[in-house]
Amino acid sequence: MKYDLTRRKFVIGTAATAGALTLAGPRAFAADPLKVGFVYVGPIGDYGWTHGHELGREAVVHKFGDKVKTTYVENVAEGPDAERVIRQLASSGHGLIFTTSFGFMNPTIRVAKQFRKVKFEHATGYQTAPNVAVYNARFHEGRSICGAIAGHVSKSGIVGYIASFPIPEVVMGINAFTLAAQKVRPDIKVKVVWINSWYDPGKEGDGAKTLIDQGADIVCQHTDSPAPLQTAEARGVHGFGQASDMKAYAPKAQLTAILDDWSGYYVQRVQDVLDGKWKSHNIWWGLKEGMVKMSPYGDAVPEKARKDADAIRDGIIAGTVHPFAGPIKNQEGKVVVAEGKSMSDEELQKMDWYVQGVEA
Amino acid sequence: MTDSSAVLVLLTVISAATPLLFAALGELITEKSGVLNLGVEGMMLAGAVAAFAVAVTTGSSTLGVFAGALAGAILAFAFGVLTLTLAANQVATGLALTIFGIGLSALVGAGFVGIAVTPLPKLAIPGVSDLPVIGSLVFGHDALVYLSIVATVAVAWFLKKTRGGMILRAVGESDLSAHSIGYDVIGVRYRAVVFGGAMSGLGGAFLSLAYTPMWAEEMTAGRGWIALALVVFASWRPWRVLFGAYLFGGVTILQLYLQGAGGLDIPSQVMSMLPYLATILVLTVIAAGPWKGRLDAPACLGRPFRPST
């Protein structure tokens, strides 16, 4: 309900223009700038997920100037409403449309079938089509780095993890973090609290408080607000920023932050369309391609942890370190990934079990 | 200072309950006068953003708290003009107020995303605050937590013991009778509505200055609606509002705590439902239990007043 107003305003506001443009035909003149549309699930001021995509859009504007014209629609609810917004953009002459949330997958595919000439880019999904490309970032690589740092910094050996929803993406992050932390400190425990929301500052903060009360001295989060990190700062423990550099909220507590950087990808894809070279694909980029980045280490990260973290980062970039390299034991203590093997991307994307040491 | 985990949990419960308590007490007074204002969420957000913006620009969290209350009151006054003077439908206007508050606060707050503010200072009394258990539980909160308790006492006293409270209840129970014996029904309702807005604003100010000292869009995350439910839950009695707010806060925190403590094999989704299940359960018990359905809703609740003269 809460997102309705913004979306409706947009729909009403552009309905007339869109109608006219549909009649006029999908593409007017070759000399026209390329119209690029962005569909966001949250507000651009969320200081997290959507904010990151908005920075990507700004990079496109900055790079191409007059050659492109960008439109964005924020606060679009996942589901049937998204389809209307996407169709709106497609029918108003946009040549390239980025839909930036998992729940936009089916609407994107449906609209793409009707607008064969329009190119679509869907973030974090798995369905492609000749005119629908899929892109995602390997955030779990960043979680590995966080895990190693946590292993060094934690004194109590207990990490509190504020999690949103038990989907593979989040489970993967918890596991990558735990595995890396165990390499540094084998007895480390990761206590997970699910708050069943991506965004509820109060509840995220409460989750952090209860975890700290239970002995956690590192707070890790897979939710979007800075509240858990801010709680860590107030209680004198440490944590990691999520999606943005959250140092302003926690100058002492933030050890590092996992940053999403979509700008390189967005600029490249716009260039591809301008050059007529755009092709559908399904990519999963990480540290190597610069889609995942880490913010500068905080003062509380000791020299040894920096070395370890850098080694993991460089190893992942070089391809010598895999966040899910065996041996990996599940909760029952059974070895599920043998020594010398590592998990495939496909296995990762279906991950629904925890490694040993996770208390969820 | 090392406290037992029970004390630490209770501390978190107190901060979780305080914004609910403020908003629910305000709405209680509004509804007692016969006006249903569903705009609590919007007024809380307005209070949160105003408090944060003023605290950041002036550097004074005290001014921020006042600004929060004022912002809530201004929105409530607008609601009053529409529903009391112009006799618009209260439910529709209240819903519109919530949506308006969400949008307005996002607009005003756009420039304040990513800024941190020093949280409200804790009022520590040297010596006393260091006492075990009692020291941290009773002393050592910020001023707003105490204000919320004082407000509960004040509202209970006002409704029960003062002439003003009696008039307010009369206006809510039978507007025409109150009018015919010469009370200014609209005037009383205006004051009740504005008070309700100011209290919602204080609840919002607590969120953005003390609970999670930051501004983020829609940071209330539905607490305004919970406050509305609490008023019904409490069957329009201030002390039950206090109890309800702490119960709700308690169940919310407890479920997070149990998850972290581990050893309990209940899906987290079920745990997240607990606070709401508790609310429904208590409502049912009140309706079907020995109290025999005495919910005590003000008789004129939600009805616009049009004096026939």
XYZ file of N, CA, C and O in Angstrom, chain A residues 1-3 5 43-47 74-75 166 191-196 199-203 205-207 209-211 213-214 225-227 230-231 234-235 248-250 359-360, chain B residues 5 8-9 12 15-16 98-100 102-103 112-117 211-221 223 225 252-253 255-262 268-269 272:
344
model
N 0.821 -1.197 0.000
C 0.000 0.000 0.000
C 0.857 1.249 0.000
O 0.573 2.222 -0.655
N 1.984 1.193 0.742
C 2.719 2.424 0.987
C 3.343 3.005 -0.287
O 3.586 4.183 -0.354
N 3.603 2.154 -1.273
C 4.284 2.670 -2.454
C 3.320 3.182 -3.514
O 3.717 3.688 -4.526
N 1.260 5.631 -3.935
C 1.059 7.004 -4.358
C 2.045 7.411 -5.440
O 1.673 7.914 -6.490
N 12.830 3.681 -2.461
C 13.108 5.101 -2.718
C 14.599 5.291 -3.006
O 15.422 4.544 -2.477
N 14.929 6.278 -3.843
C 16.354 6.471 -4.143
C 17.095 6.933 -2.901
O 18.300 6.836 -2.834
N 16.356 7.409 -1.920
C 17.005 7.856 -0.686
C 17.125 6.766 0.356
O 17.215 7.056 1.534
N 17.126 5.497 -0.049
C 17.166 4.441 0.969
C 18.567 4.202 1.503
O 18.769 3.424 2.411
N 19.539 4.854 0.929
C 20.927 4.715 1.358
C 21.371 3.260 1.286
O 22.179 2.804 2.060
N 10.628 5.282 -8.979
C 11.006 4.668 -7.705
C 9.783 4.109 -6.996
O 8.647 4.351 -7.412
N 10.029 3.356 -5.929
C 8.945 2.810 -5.102
C 7.941 1.982 -5.897
O 6.740 2.090 -5.678
N 14.932 -15.965 4.481
C 15.739 -17.151 4.186
C 15.686 -17.557 2.716
O 15.111 -18.567 2.354
N 25.435 -16.288 15.145
C 24.029 -16.353 15.570
C 23.190 -15.530 14.608
O 23.445 -14.344 14.423
N 22.190 -16.160 14.018
C 21.372 -15.464 13.026
C 20.014 -15.106 13.622
O 19.384 -15.925 14.277
N 19.597 -13.868 13.415
C 18.255 -13.456 13.796
C 17.527 -12.998 12.543
O 18.014 -12.112 11.834
N 16.400 -13.620 12.255
C 15.615 -13.227 11.074
C 14.607 -12.176 11.480
O 13.849 -12.381 12.421
N 14.587 -11.069 10.780
C 13.570 -10.083 11.129
C 12.449 -10.060 10.089
O 11.490 -9.326 10.215
N 12.569 -10.892 9.066
C 11.519 -11.018 8.043
C 11.105 -9.692 7.439
O 9.915 -9.384 7.295
N 13.620 -4.009 5.386
C 13.794 -2.643 5.820
C 12.849 -2.313 6.960
O 11.654 -2.159 6.747
N 13.336 -2.295 8.168
C 12.578 -1.847 9.330
C 13.614 -1.409 10.362
O 14.056 -2.204 11.186
N 14.041 -0.137 10.267
C 15.163 0.307 11.098
C 15.002 -0.073 12.567
O 15.939 -0.579 13.184
N 13.793 0.132 13.107
C 13.592 -0.156 14.521
C 13.868 -1.613 14.854
O 14.598 -1.937 15.791
N 13.302 -2.495 14.054
C 13.445 -3.926 14.321
C 14.875 -4.401 14.057
O 15.401 -5.247 14.776
N 17.508 -2.618 14.468
C 18.272 -2.148 15.620
C 18.016 -3.040 16.836
O 18.949 -3.413 17.551
N 16.752 -3.403 17.050
C 16.418 -4.286 18.172
C 17.111 -5.633 18.031
O 17.591 -6.201 19.013
N 17.132 -6.146 16.798
C 17.817 -7.419 16.560
C 19.280 -7.308 16.961
O 19.834 -8.192 17.626
N 20.571 -5.202 19.077
C 20.678 -5.074 20.537
C 20.611 -6.435 21.210
O 21.427 -6.748 22.077
N 19.628 -7.263 20.808
C 19.495 -8.552 21.483
C 20.713 -9.433 21.201
O 21.177 -10.141 22.091
N 21.244 -9.367 20.002
C 22.419 -10.188 19.693
C 23.625 -9.737 20.510
O 24.394 -10.555 21.013
N 23.459 -8.257 23.365
C 23.186 -8.702 24.735
C 23.544 -10.169 24.923
O 23.834 -10.614 26.024
N 23.478 -10.935 23.849
C 23.793 -12.356 23.951
C 25.267 -12.637 23.674
O 25.646 -13.757 23.391
N 18.905 -1.008 6.299
C 19.092 0.275 6.974
C 20.374 0.277 7.804
O 20.891 -0.774 8.161
N 20.886 1.465 8.124
C 22.120 1.514 8.914
C 21.893 1.243 10.399
O 22.834 1.312 11.174
N 20.656 0.925 10.793
C 20.348 0.809 12.221
C 21.211 -0.224 12.966
O 21.692 0.079 14.052
N 24.595 1.177 13.520
C 24.510 2.305 14.439
C 24.394 1.799 15.882
O 24.987 2.363 16.798
N 23.628 0.716 16.055
C 23.507 0.105 17.376
C 24.870 -0.411 17.826
O 25.256 -0.241 18.987
N 26.840 2.428 19.096
C 26.389 2.897 20.405
C 26.827 1.941 21.514
O 27.097 2.364 22.635
N 26.890 0.639 21.210
C 27.249 -0.333 22.233
C 28.745 -0.641 22.270
O 29.184 -1.539 22.994
N 29.422 7.253 8.152
C 28.844 8.429 8.795
C 28.024 8.036 10.016
O 27.945 8.786 10.985
N 27.424 6.843 9.971
C 26.591 6.394 11.085
C 27.417 5.708 12.169
O 26.967 5.580 13.293
N 28.559 5.193 11.791
C 29.316 4.386 12.734
C 30.813 4.550 12.472
O 31.468 3.650 11.988
N 24.285 -20.652 13.793
C 23.154 -20.931 14.678
C 21.960 -20.140 14.187
O 21.815 -18.970 14.497
N 21.148 -20.784 13.359
C 19.999 -20.067 12.810
C 18.710 -20.725 13.253
O 18.685 -21.898 13.559
N 21.156 -10.881 31.510
C 20.555 -10.704 30.189
C 19.092 -10.298 30.299
O 18.572 -9.589 29.448
N 18.967 -6.654 30.363
C 19.279 -6.090 29.046
C 18.078 -6.206 28.109
O 17.768 -5.285 27.361
N 17.403 -7.342 28.164
C 16.213 -7.506 27.322
C 15.171 -6.459 27.699
O 14.586 -5.800 26.851
N 15.812 -3.083 26.248
C 15.432 -2.987 24.842
C 13.920 -2.885 24.704
O 13.407 -2.151 23.861
N 12.660 0.698 25.202
C 12.811 1.600 24.060
C 11.893 1.209 22.904
O 11.449 2.062 22.142
N 11.577 -0.086 22.803
C 10.664 -0.495 21.722
C 9.241 -0.042 22.018
O 8.458 0.229 21.111
N -2.137 9.822 6.438
C -1.000 8.902 6.519
C -0.194 8.937 5.227
O 1.029 9.085 5.238
N -0.889 8.841 4.109
C -0.182 8.810 2.827
C 0.527 10.148 2.596
O 1.678 10.197 2.159
N -0.163 11.224 2.964
C 0.439 12.549 2.827
C 1.693 12.654 3.696
O 2.743 13.140 3.251
N 3.657 10.289 4.719
C 4.745 9.474 4.168
C 5.466 10.270 3.078
O 6.692 10.391 3.076
N 4.682 10.858 2.167
C 5.278 11.587 1.059
C 5.989 12.844 1.520
O 7.141 13.104 1.139
N 18.430 14.726 4.339
C 18.973 14.322 5.631
C 19.309 12.847 5.693
O 19.587 12.309 6.760
N 19.269 12.181 4.532
C 19.623 10.766 4.490
C 21.141 10.654 4.591
O 21.860 11.418 3.958
N 21.606 9.742 5.393
C 23.048 9.519 5.478
C 23.743 10.399 6.487
O 24.960 10.486 6.512
N 22.963 11.098 7.313
C 23.557 11.933 8.347
C 23.276 11.273 9.695
O 22.195 10.737 9.918
N 24.238 11.317 10.578
C 24.009 10.764 11.905
C 23.883 11.911 12.897
O 24.399 12.995 12.672
N 23.162 11.677 13.974
C 22.956 12.705 14.973
C 23.287 12.079 16.328
O 23.158 10.876 16.513
N 15.697 6.111 19.407
C 15.575 4.683 19.129
C 16.591 4.252 18.079
O 17.436 3.387 18.311
N 16.501 4.839 16.907
C 17.530 4.667 15.872
C 17.869 6.066 15.397
O 17.191 6.595 14.530
N 18.876 6.695 15.989
C 19.123 8.120 15.723
C 19.551 8.370 14.273
O 20.727 8.519 13.978
N 18.582 8.424 13.404
C 18.857 8.702 11.993
C 17.518 8.991 11.324
O 16.461 8.784 11.917
N 17.596 9.492 10.092
C 16.365 9.613 9.326
C 16.428 8.659 8.144
O 17.419 8.599 7.426
N 15.379 7.892 7.940
C 15.264 7.044 6.767
C 13.794 7.032 6.373
O 12.928 7.075 7.245
N 13.534 7.017 5.107
C 12.145 7.043 4.639
C 11.325 5.925 5.265
O 11.779 4.789 5.355
N 10.137 6.257 5.685
C 9.209 5.289 6.273
C 9.834 4.508 7.412
O 9.641 3.297 7.543
N 10.589 5.217 8.233
C 11.279 4.526 9.310
C 10.319 4.042 10.401
O 10.687 3.204 11.208
N 9.088 4.540 10.411
C 8.138 4.065 11.410
C 7.734 2.615 11.142
O 7.380 1.901 12.066
N 7.813 2.205 9.878
C 7.540 0.820 9.491
C 6.285 0.246 10.142
O 6.296 -0.844 10.703
N 4.478 1.348 12.781
C 4.227 1.513 14.220
C 2.984 2.350 14.499
O 2.328 2.185 15.522
N 0.198 2.197 12.928
C -0.963 1.300 12.872
C -1.045 0.468 14.131
O -2.136 0.184 14.630
N 7.801 -8.577 20.799
C 8.670 -8.347 19.636
C 10.127 -8.655 19.967
O 10.829 -9.343 19.231
N 10.572 -8.116 21.093
C 11.978 -8.292 21.460
C 12.247 -9.743 21.859
O 13.267 -10.326 21.508
N 10.922 -12.424 20.788
C 11.082 -13.354 19.666
C 12.460 -13.201 19.028
O 13.085 -14.173 18.640
N 12.961 -11.951 18.972
C 14.318 -11.756 18.449
C 15.322 -12.435 19.381
O 16.265 -13.087 18.953
N 15.075 -12.273 20.690
C 15.999 -12.832 21.670
C 16.044 -14.354 21.580
O 17.111 -14.966 21.587
N 14.877 -14.955 21.470
C 14.825 -16.414 21.409
C 15.533 -16.946 20.178
O 16.198 -17.973 20.221
N 15.383 -16.225 19.064
C 16.087 -16.651 17.849
C 17.588 -16.664 18.069
O 18.287 -17.588 17.684
N 18.073 -15.599 18.699
C 19.514 -15.482 18.923
C 19.996 -16.506 19.930
O 21.094 -17.032 19.810
N 19.154 -16.785 20.949
C 19.558 -17.736 21.981
C 19.623 -19.152 21.427
O 20.349 -19.986 21.925
N 18.864 -19.389 20.359
C 18.933 -20.690 19.699
C 18.263 -21.782 20.521
O 17.665 -21.546 21.573
N 11.278 -18.737 12.001
C 11.323 -17.323 12.361
C 10.065 -16.596 11.927
O 9.648 -15.623 12.543
N 9.438 -17.085 10.855
C 8.213 -16.418 10.394
C 7.118 -16.511 11.446
O 6.375 -15.558 11.669
N 7.807 -14.085 14.122
C 7.467 -12.724 13.752
C 5.976 -12.454 13.896
O 5.556 -11.319 14.046
